[in-house]
Short mmCIF file of C-alpha atoms in Angstrom, two decimals:
data_model
loop_
_atom_site.label_atom_id
_atom_site.label_comp_id
_atom_site.label_asym_id
_atom_site.label_seq_id
_atom_site.Cartn_x
_atom_site.Cartn_y
_atom_site.Cartn_z
CA MET Z 1 91.43 -173.27 226.08
CA ASN Z 2 90.68 -171.47 222.79
CA GLY Z 3 87.62 -171.99 220.62
CA PHE Z 4 89.67 -171.56 217.42
CA TYR Z 5 93.38 -170.92 217.04
CA LEU Z 6 94.30 -170.09 213.45
CA ASP Z 7 97.99 -169.84 212.62
CA GLY Z 8 98.52 -169.54 208.88
CA SER Z 9 96.52 -168.28 205.92
CA HIS Z 10 93.30 -168.74 203.97
CA PHE Z 11 91.03 -169.83 206.84
CA ILE Z 12 87.26 -169.40 206.98
CA VAL Z 13 85.50 -169.66 210.36
CA ARG Z 14 81.77 -169.24 209.89
CA ASN Z 15 78.50 -169.90 211.79
CA ASN Z 16 79.99 -171.41 214.93
CA THR Z 17 79.11 -171.01 218.62
CA VAL Z 18 81.96 -170.94 221.12
CA THR Z 19 81.45 -170.94 224.89
CA GLY Z 20 83.36 -171.62 228.09
CA VAL Z 21 86.81 -170.73 226.72
CA LEU Z 22 89.84 -168.59 227.50
CA ASN Z 23 89.83 -166.92 224.05
CA GLY Z 24 87.10 -167.29 221.48
CA ILE Z 25 88.78 -167.00 218.07
CA GLN Z 26 92.46 -166.16 217.61
CA ALA Z 27 93.42 -165.47 214.01
CA LEU Z 28 97.17 -165.05 213.52
CA GLY Z 29 97.81 -164.94 209.81
CA SER Z 30 96.60 -163.61 206.49
CA ASP Z 31 93.52 -163.86 204.30
CA ILE Z 32 91.24 -164.99 207.13
CA LEU Z 33 87.46 -164.61 207.25
CA VAL Z 34 85.68 -164.83 210.63
CA GLN Z 35 81.96 -164.45 210.01
CA ASN Z 36 78.63 -164.90 211.82
CA ASN Z 37 80.04 -166.62 214.88
CA VAL Z 38 78.82 -166.36 218.48
CA ILE Z 39 81.34 -166.21 221.31
CA ASP Z 40 79.30 -166.43 224.51
CA GLY Z 41 81.15 -166.87 227.80
CA PHE Z 42 84.93 -166.35 227.75
CA ILE Z 43 87.69 -165.16 230.07
CA GLN Z 44 90.27 -163.17 228.10
CA ASP Z 45 89.47 -162.06 224.53
CA GLY Z 46 86.50 -162.73 222.30
CA MET Z 47 88.46 -162.32 219.07
CA ASP Z 48 92.16 -161.66 218.39
CA TRP Z 49 93.94 -160.82 215.16
CA ALA Z 50 97.51 -160.32 214.07
CA GLY Z 51 98.30 -160.50 210.37
CA SER Z 52 97.07 -159.07 207.09
CA ASN Z 53 94.09 -158.88 204.75
CA SER Z 54 91.47 -160.34 207.08
CA THR Z 55 87.79 -159.70 207.77
CA PHE Z 56 85.72 -160.09 210.94
CA ARG Z 57 82.07 -159.67 210.00
CA GLY Z 58 78.73 -160.20 211.71
CA ASN Z 59 80.05 -161.81 214.89
CA LEU Z 60 78.41 -161.60 218.32
CA VAL Z 61 80.75 -161.45 221.32
CA LYS Z 62 79.19 -161.38 224.77
CA ASN Z 63 79.55 -162.26 228.44
CA VAL Z 64 83.11 -162.02 229.68
CA VAL Z 65 83.52 -163.94 232.94
CA GLU Z 66 85.37 -162.56 235.95
CA THR Z 67 88.38 -164.53 237.22
CA THR Z 68 91.25 -164.03 239.63
CA PHE Z 69 93.84 -164.32 236.83
CA GLY Z 70 94.00 -160.58 236.22
CA PHE Z 71 93.41 -160.83 232.47
CA HIS Z 72 93.00 -157.74 230.30
CA SER Z 73 89.83 -158.70 228.44
CA ASP Z 74 88.78 -157.35 225.04
CA GLY Z 75 85.92 -158.07 222.71
CA PHE Z 76 88.41 -157.69 219.84
CA GLN Z 77 92.12 -157.11 220.24
CA SER Z 78 94.92 -156.76 217.74
CA PHE Z 79 98.56 -156.73 218.63
CA THR Z 80 101.71 -156.51 216.53
CA GLY Z 81 104.31 -157.28 219.14
CA GLY Z 82 105.85 -153.82 218.79
CA GLY Z 83 109.01 -152.96 216.91
CA GLY Z 84 107.17 -150.76 214.43
CA ALA Z 85 106.02 -153.62 212.22
CA ALA Z 86 102.78 -152.88 210.37
CA TYR Z 87 99.76 -155.10 209.95
CA SER Z 88 97.57 -154.22 207.01
CA GLY Z 89 94.17 -154.84 205.53
CA LEU Z 90 91.82 -155.47 208.46
CA THR Z 91 88.06 -154.99 208.07
CA LEU Z 92 85.86 -155.09 211.19
CA GLU Z 93 82.21 -154.71 210.27
CA ASN Z 94 78.73 -155.51 211.54
CA ASN Z 95 79.95 -157.04 214.81
CA THR Z 96 78.22 -156.74 218.19
CA ILE Z 97 80.25 -156.77 221.41
CA ILE Z 98 78.37 -156.79 224.74
CA GLU Z 99 80.17 -157.04 228.06
CA TRP Z 100 77.35 -158.84 229.90
CA THR Z 101 73.75 -159.75 229.06
CA TYR Z 102 72.56 -161.01 232.45
CA ASP Z 103 72.16 -159.31 235.84
CA LEU Z 104 74.76 -156.55 235.87
CA SER Z 105 75.35 -157.07 239.60
CA SER Z 106 76.40 -160.70 239.10
CA PRO Z 107 79.81 -161.56 240.63
CA LEU Z 108 80.54 -163.57 237.47
CA ARG Z 109 80.51 -160.45 235.30
CA GLY Z 110 83.94 -159.37 234.09
CA GLY Z 111 85.15 -156.06 232.71
CA LEU Z 112 85.44 -155.86 228.93
CA GLN Z 113 87.07 -153.38 226.59
CA GLY Z 114 85.53 -153.22 223.14
CA ILE Z 115 87.85 -152.97 220.14
CA GLY Z 116 91.42 -152.45 221.26
CA MET Z 117 94.24 -151.94 218.78
CA PHE Z 118 97.09 -150.86 221.02
CA ASP Z 119 100.34 -151.81 219.28
CA GLY Z 120 100.26 -150.41 215.72
CA TRP Z 121 101.05 -149.74 213.05
CA TYR Z 122 97.71 -150.73 211.57
CA ASP Z 123 97.48 -149.81 207.89
CA ASN Z 124 94.45 -149.81 205.58
CA LEU Z 125 92.02 -150.31 208.45
CA ILE Z 126 88.21 -150.31 208.20
CA ILE Z 127 85.96 -150.31 211.29
CA ARG Z 128 82.28 -149.80 210.42
CA ASN Z 129 78.77 -150.67 211.57
CA ASN Z 130 79.85 -152.19 214.89
CA VAL Z 131 77.99 -152.00 218.20
CA VAL Z 132 80.12 -151.96 221.36
CA VAL Z 133 78.42 -152.08 224.77
CA THR Z 134 80.65 -152.01 227.84
CA ASP Z 135 81.43 -150.28 231.10
CA MET Z 136 85.11 -149.66 230.41
CA GLY Z 137 86.98 -146.88 228.66
CA HIS Z 138 88.11 -148.32 225.35
CA GLY Z 139 85.11 -148.68 223.09
CA ILE Z 140 87.11 -148.37 219.88
CA SER Z 141 90.75 -147.35 220.37
CA VAL Z 142 93.44 -147.34 217.71
CA TYR Z 143 97.06 -146.55 218.58
CA GLY Z 144 98.97 -145.86 215.40
CA THR Z 145 97.30 -146.16 212.01
CA HIS Z 146 97.74 -145.12 208.40
CA ASN Z 147 94.78 -144.97 206.03
CA ALA Z 148 91.93 -145.83 208.38
CA THR Z 149 88.15 -145.47 208.02
CA ILE Z 150 86.04 -145.60 211.20
CA VAL Z 151 82.40 -144.94 210.36
CA ASN Z 152 78.86 -145.53 211.65
CA ASN Z 153 79.72 -147.33 214.86
CA THR Z 154 77.65 -147.24 218.06
CA VAL Z 155 79.66 -147.27 221.28
CA VAL Z 156 77.51 -147.08 224.42
CA SER Z 157 77.61 -147.60 228.17
CA ILE Z 158 76.07 -150.89 229.28
CA SER Z 159 74.46 -149.22 232.28
CA GLY Z 160 72.11 -147.24 230.05
CA MET Z 161 72.98 -144.17 232.10
CA PRO Z 162 74.98 -141.04 231.27
CA ALA Z 163 78.72 -141.73 231.45
CA LYS Z 164 82.09 -140.51 230.15
CA TRP Z 165 82.98 -143.84 228.56
CA PRO Z 166 83.31 -145.98 226.49
CA TRP Z 167 84.93 -143.76 223.89
CA ILE Z 168 86.18 -143.78 220.32
CA MET Z 169 89.83 -142.74 220.15
CA VAL Z 170 92.49 -142.50 217.48
CA THR Z 171 95.91 -141.60 218.81
CA THR Z 172 99.62 -141.86 218.13
CA LEU Z 173 101.76 -144.94 218.06
CA LYS Z 174 103.15 -145.68 221.50
CA ASP Z 175 106.44 -144.05 220.52
CA GLY Z 176 104.58 -140.83 219.71
CA SER Z 177 104.57 -141.15 215.92
CA PRO Z 178 101.32 -139.63 214.61
CA SER Z 179 98.54 -141.49 212.90
CA GLN Z 180 97.87 -140.29 209.36
CA ASN Z 181 95.09 -140.29 206.75
CA VAL Z 182 92.20 -141.18 209.04
CA LEU Z 183 88.47 -140.63 208.55
CA VAL Z 184 86.17 -140.86 211.58
CA ALA Z 185 82.57 -140.08 210.64
CA ASN Z 186 78.93 -140.75 211.53
CA ASN Z 187 79.74 -142.51 214.81
CA VAL Z 188 77.91 -142.21 218.13
CA ALA Z 189 79.76 -142.83 221.40
CA MET Z 190 79.77 -141.79 225.03
CA ALA Z 191 82.93 -139.76 224.32
CA MET Z 192 85.11 -138.93 221.32
CA SER Z 193 88.87 -138.39 221.26
CA VAL Z 194 89.66 -137.84 217.59
CA PRO Z 195 90.88 -134.30 216.93
CA SER Z 196 90.84 -133.27 213.28
CA ASP Z 197 94.31 -132.37 212.04
CA PRO Z 198 94.98 -131.07 208.51
CA VAL Z 199 98.69 -131.75 208.86
CA THR Z 200 98.23 -135.49 209.34
CA ASN Z 201 94.96 -135.56 207.36
CA ILE Z 202 92.80 -136.76 210.24
CA VAL Z 203 89.17 -135.87 209.54
CA ALA Z 204 86.51 -136.21 212.26
CA THR Z 205 83.05 -135.20 211.08
CA ASN Z 206 79.36 -135.79 211.86
CA ASN Z 207 80.07 -137.74 215.04
CA SER Z 208 77.84 -137.44 218.11
CA VAL Z 209 78.42 -137.81 221.84
CA ILE Z 210 75.63 -139.75 223.56
CA VAL Z 211 74.26 -137.70 226.45
CA ASP Z 212 71.71 -140.16 227.83
CA PRO Z 213 71.54 -143.66 226.30
CA ALA Z 214 68.06 -144.30 227.69
CA LEU Z 215 66.70 -141.37 225.68
CA ALA Z 216 68.87 -141.85 222.60
CA PHE Z 217 67.99 -145.50 221.90
CA LYS Z 218 64.85 -147.60 221.62
CA ASP Z 219 65.40 -149.98 224.56
CA VAL Z 220 68.79 -150.09 226.26
CA LYS Z 221 67.63 -152.66 228.83
CA ASN Z 222 67.09 -155.14 226.01
CA PHE Z 223 70.12 -154.05 223.96
CA ASN Z 224 68.11 -152.35 221.23
CA TYR Z 225 70.39 -149.53 220.09
CA ARG Z 226 68.34 -148.21 217.22
CA PRO Z 227 68.29 -144.43 217.71
CA THR Z 228 65.12 -142.56 218.62
CA PRO Z 229 63.93 -139.32 217.00
CA ALA Z 230 64.95 -137.50 220.20
CA SER Z 231 68.56 -138.61 219.74
CA GLY Z 232 69.24 -136.34 216.79
CA PHE Z 233 70.98 -139.26 215.03
CA LEU Z 234 68.28 -139.92 212.41
CA ASP Z 235 68.96 -138.65 208.87
CA SER Z 236 71.95 -136.65 210.14
CA ALA Z 237 74.93 -138.70 208.94
CA ASP Z 238 77.14 -137.56 206.11
CA ARG Z 239 75.93 -139.43 203.05
CA ALA Z 240 79.38 -139.30 201.44
CA TYR Z 241 80.89 -141.43 204.21
CA ALA Z 242 78.02 -143.73 205.21
CA PRO Z 243 78.25 -147.43 204.25
CA ARG Z 244 75.64 -148.56 201.77
CA THR Z 245 74.14 -150.97 204.33
CA ASP Z 246 73.79 -151.02 208.11
CA ILE Z 247 74.78 -153.64 210.70
CA LEU Z 248 71.86 -155.87 209.65
CA GLY Z 249 72.41 -155.45 205.93
CA ALA Z 250 69.56 -152.97 205.48
CA ALA Z 251 70.08 -150.41 202.74
CA ARG Z 252 71.12 -146.84 203.56
CA PRO Z 253 69.71 -144.28 203.48
CA PHE Z 254 66.10 -144.66 204.61
CA GLY Z 255 64.49 -141.24 204.67
CA ILE Z 256 66.09 -137.97 203.69
CA GLY Z 257 69.55 -139.11 204.77
CA PRO Z 258 71.45 -141.90 206.48
CA ASP Z 259 71.42 -142.27 210.27
CA ARG Z 260 74.42 -141.95 212.53
CA GLY Z 261 75.56 -145.12 214.27
CA ALA Z 262 75.31 -148.75 213.24
CA TYR Z 263 71.53 -148.93 212.52
CA GLU Z 264 69.46 -147.42 209.76
CA VAL Z 265 66.06 -147.00 211.40
CA GLY Z 266 63.06 -148.07 209.32
CA ALA Z 267 65.07 -149.79 206.61
CA ALA Z 268 64.19 -153.38 205.81
CA SER Z 269 66.85 -155.99 206.49
CA PRO Z 270 67.41 -158.63 203.83
#
């Protein structure tokens, strides 16, 4: 029922296509690299992780299928099992998660949350240069983190219309313990829920709320989320926090400054 189920350490899963599964890639261990895979057509989760020191890079997750099983579907989900245990050293970068790429009125289309990290602690976390396209609330949501960097992500409604979700959110652990030492910068999303707090050292800067996706991006109907000049996202990111490359590996900045979101418009990809 799973494309890959990894239980252990030192795995590499690269350049595969997985389709028609319950879960795409489940990585439950340490020192795991999941890179440049396509998960196309699944029921529950595209990618799962529970462990330490792992990287998910350059993967495409798309087309969650509706069922009567009542699954809670995520493009990427991490879970610790509670109890206050911490998982550490996750990097999520350059991934694309799209709820559905066919007719949006299809009865086969399921509901998909983007990147859901609901059962922290998650320590030493990096989430950068990802594109999340869905019609549900959680675009990128982290419940309980220490030392996290969430930068230059694009989180947008699949409808291409104005909406109040999906959002980027950093919040407390489920027991109310506060997240600490978090940077959230240069992101664009339909909504933001990351209040800056000097006490816990949470810094939210140079993020933008998307008012109208159809005006902000090149071609939302064809999933082209490069920002337009009208968006205000070009050359407006904070250079100090921007990754050196974008989701396609193109160098930042191009122009007088880096762009907000996952793409650097005009830069040449390698």
